[in-house]
Amino acid sequence: MGLREYINDIVEAVVTTVKGMRITARYGIDAREEVTQQYPEERRETDERFRGFLLNDIARCTSCTMCVKVCPVDCISLEAVRGADKKMVLVSYDINIMRCMYCGLCVEVCPPKSLVHTGGYEKALFNRGDFTLHFVHEDAAGIKARVAKQVAEAAAKAAEAAKAAEAAKPEPEKKA
Amino acid sequence: MEVLARSLISAFPVISGVPLWAVTLLIMVVVAAILLVFFLTFGGLGSYVLRKVAGDIQVRIGPNRVGPYGILQFLADGAKLILKEDIIPAKADRFLFVLAPYLVFIGSFSAFVVVPFGVGLIAADLNIGVYYVMAVTSLVVIGILMAGWASNNKWALLGGMRAVAQIVSYEIPVAMALLPAVLIAGSLSLQDIVRSQGGLVGIFGWNLFHNPFTFFSFFLYLTAGQAETNQTPFDLPEAESELVSGYNVEYSGIRYAFFFLAEFGDMFVVAALASACFLGGWHVPFFRAEALPSLWGNLLSLGAFLAKAFGLVLVMMWVRWTLPRLRVDQLMRMSWKYLVPLTFVNLLGVSLWLLVFKGKGIPQLIASIFTG
């Protein structure tokens, strides 16, 4: 190592140190550049396409079970019975968010677009069971009983109608 | 101390019955207690400032929860460290493990004895002041190696060994960089060194402007001092990212606090020595503090000294958050190939300067032109 390189090394060390210190000083003095957000007080607004907790609008849900089938981790469970008007009635719709990996496949696949991601991301609870989101708040047995009753009523009505129709039918025959 | 004790006895006849040695001892204990309180406060507030400076430089906020602007953070940290469980690893060398933090702390704290805080504010104006600091801070090396060895931990041992290699290497440039000030003052006593920098409107008497060699010497000293106190560009003994925490990994609670405080103490000692040897110590710019009445002179010079020392501590922190860590071989190269030869050249230059210009600095030479 020649003397020229030796001195160059020293000069370079001094110059680069001063350069670096100028940069850090600029950041140190300019308080506006702080990017920290004080989390519990300041909350970041989640983006439009943020995949937070799932939310199912059960009024629009058709119980098609597409979400259940597509879910890679089987975190959605759904139970439905056929109603009086031949449409499915949801008995229970649960999502275990401890299993959910927020892949968004269920939202993509949902035909009536009733299943959506919300912006929610905070969940700290004391019991494991609380991590299952229930979307049908009514008692499952109650719904089943009600639907069964409606189905029975509809069936009875249909039977009556059929009977009435049957009773009405022969008359024209008689006339004829 | 004995002079002070004598004057105290003559001032208050009530205590004339007490033997002289007892009064002297009492004064010594009081002075030590004052220094200890200063040491602890500096350690605490220093850690707060360090974190705040780090936050500012890294575009963060830093501590801001405890008290206004987080200023009481160090009290919370202190309380936490005291209350934490004091863990001694099962296979550690118990005796050395327990002893090490005290050695490090003592090595750092005893350097405060010769720090010239003001016109008359010095615990003991030893006539070998600079040499004493060099000698006593070497105790830190033994403590650190002891801690690394006794922890029975690979990282701790590596950190300890690195610390020894580093501190022993950098002790030479540190001492060599301080020698120009000693040469100019013609004394190793720190008070004499500070006194030699008076006159000439305060600032121009400083050794920093005495001649070009002392100017470079100041920066060489700061660089070497940064390494001597294991701070970031040279923080190989701790090196969080490679050695976890180096020699103090296994320490917790109050024993860890000792290492922590010693680090800040070292930082202050380096800054204090730099300001005493190069920045005129307690000399107030454009003002003669010695000429004032004792109380005001001492207070004013104390303020000037602390302002200089704290300013240098701030610069050290600034460097700390700017430069990345060196590699071990780079560290050794920097000391032996760059700092040591340069400090020797500086020493030679200062000696020649003093010989040629009969001990006068550049400001004095310029002043002598005008005064004829």
Short mmCIF file of C-alpha atoms in Angstrom, two decimals, chain A residues 1 6 9-10 17 20-21 24-25 27-28 33-36 38 41, chain B residues 56-57 59-61 64-65 318-319 321-323 333 337-338 341-342:
data_model
loop_
_atom_site.label_atom_id
_atom_site.label_comp_id
_atom_site.label_asym_id
_atom_site.label_seq_id
_atom_site.Cartn_x
_atom_site.Cartn_y
_atom_site.Cartn_z
CA MET A 1 0.00 0.00 0.00
CA TYR A 6 -2.99 5.48 2.52
CA ASP A 9 -8.11 6.05 2.49
CA ILE A 10 -8.01 8.59 5.31
CA THR A 17 -18.30 10.08 7.58
CA GLY A 20 -23.29 10.35 6.46
CA MET A 21 -23.48 12.62 9.46
CA THR A 24 -28.50 11.77 9.76
CA ALA A 25 -28.46 15.32 11.05
CA TYR A 27 -33.33 13.53 9.54
CA GLY A 28 -32.61 14.19 13.20
CA GLU A 33 -40.26 13.25 8.70
CA GLU A 34 -41.44 11.05 11.55
CA VAL A 35 -43.44 8.21 10.12
CA THR A 36 -44.41 6.46 13.34
CA GLN A 38 -49.15 5.92 17.65
CA GLU A 41 -54.67 6.33 19.35
CA ASP B 56 -35.14 11.34 15.53
CA ILE B 57 -32.38 10.12 13.25
CA VAL B 59 -37.46 8.89 11.57
CA ARG B 60 -39.16 7.45 14.65
CA ILE B 61 -40.49 9.10 17.80
CA ASN B 64 -42.83 9.31 24.71
CA ARG B 65 -45.08 7.54 27.22
CA TRP B 318 -24.82 11.27 16.42
CA VAL B 319 -21.84 9.30 15.08
CA TRP B 321 -26.44 6.34 14.79
CA THR B 322 -24.73 7.23 11.53
CA LEU B 323 -22.01 4.69 10.89
CA ARG B 333 -6.51 -2.20 10.92
CA LYS B 337 -2.44 1.10 10.71
CA TYR B 338 -4.18 4.44 10.86
CA PRO B 341 0.78 6.13 13.28
CA LEU B 342 -1.27 9.29 12.92
#
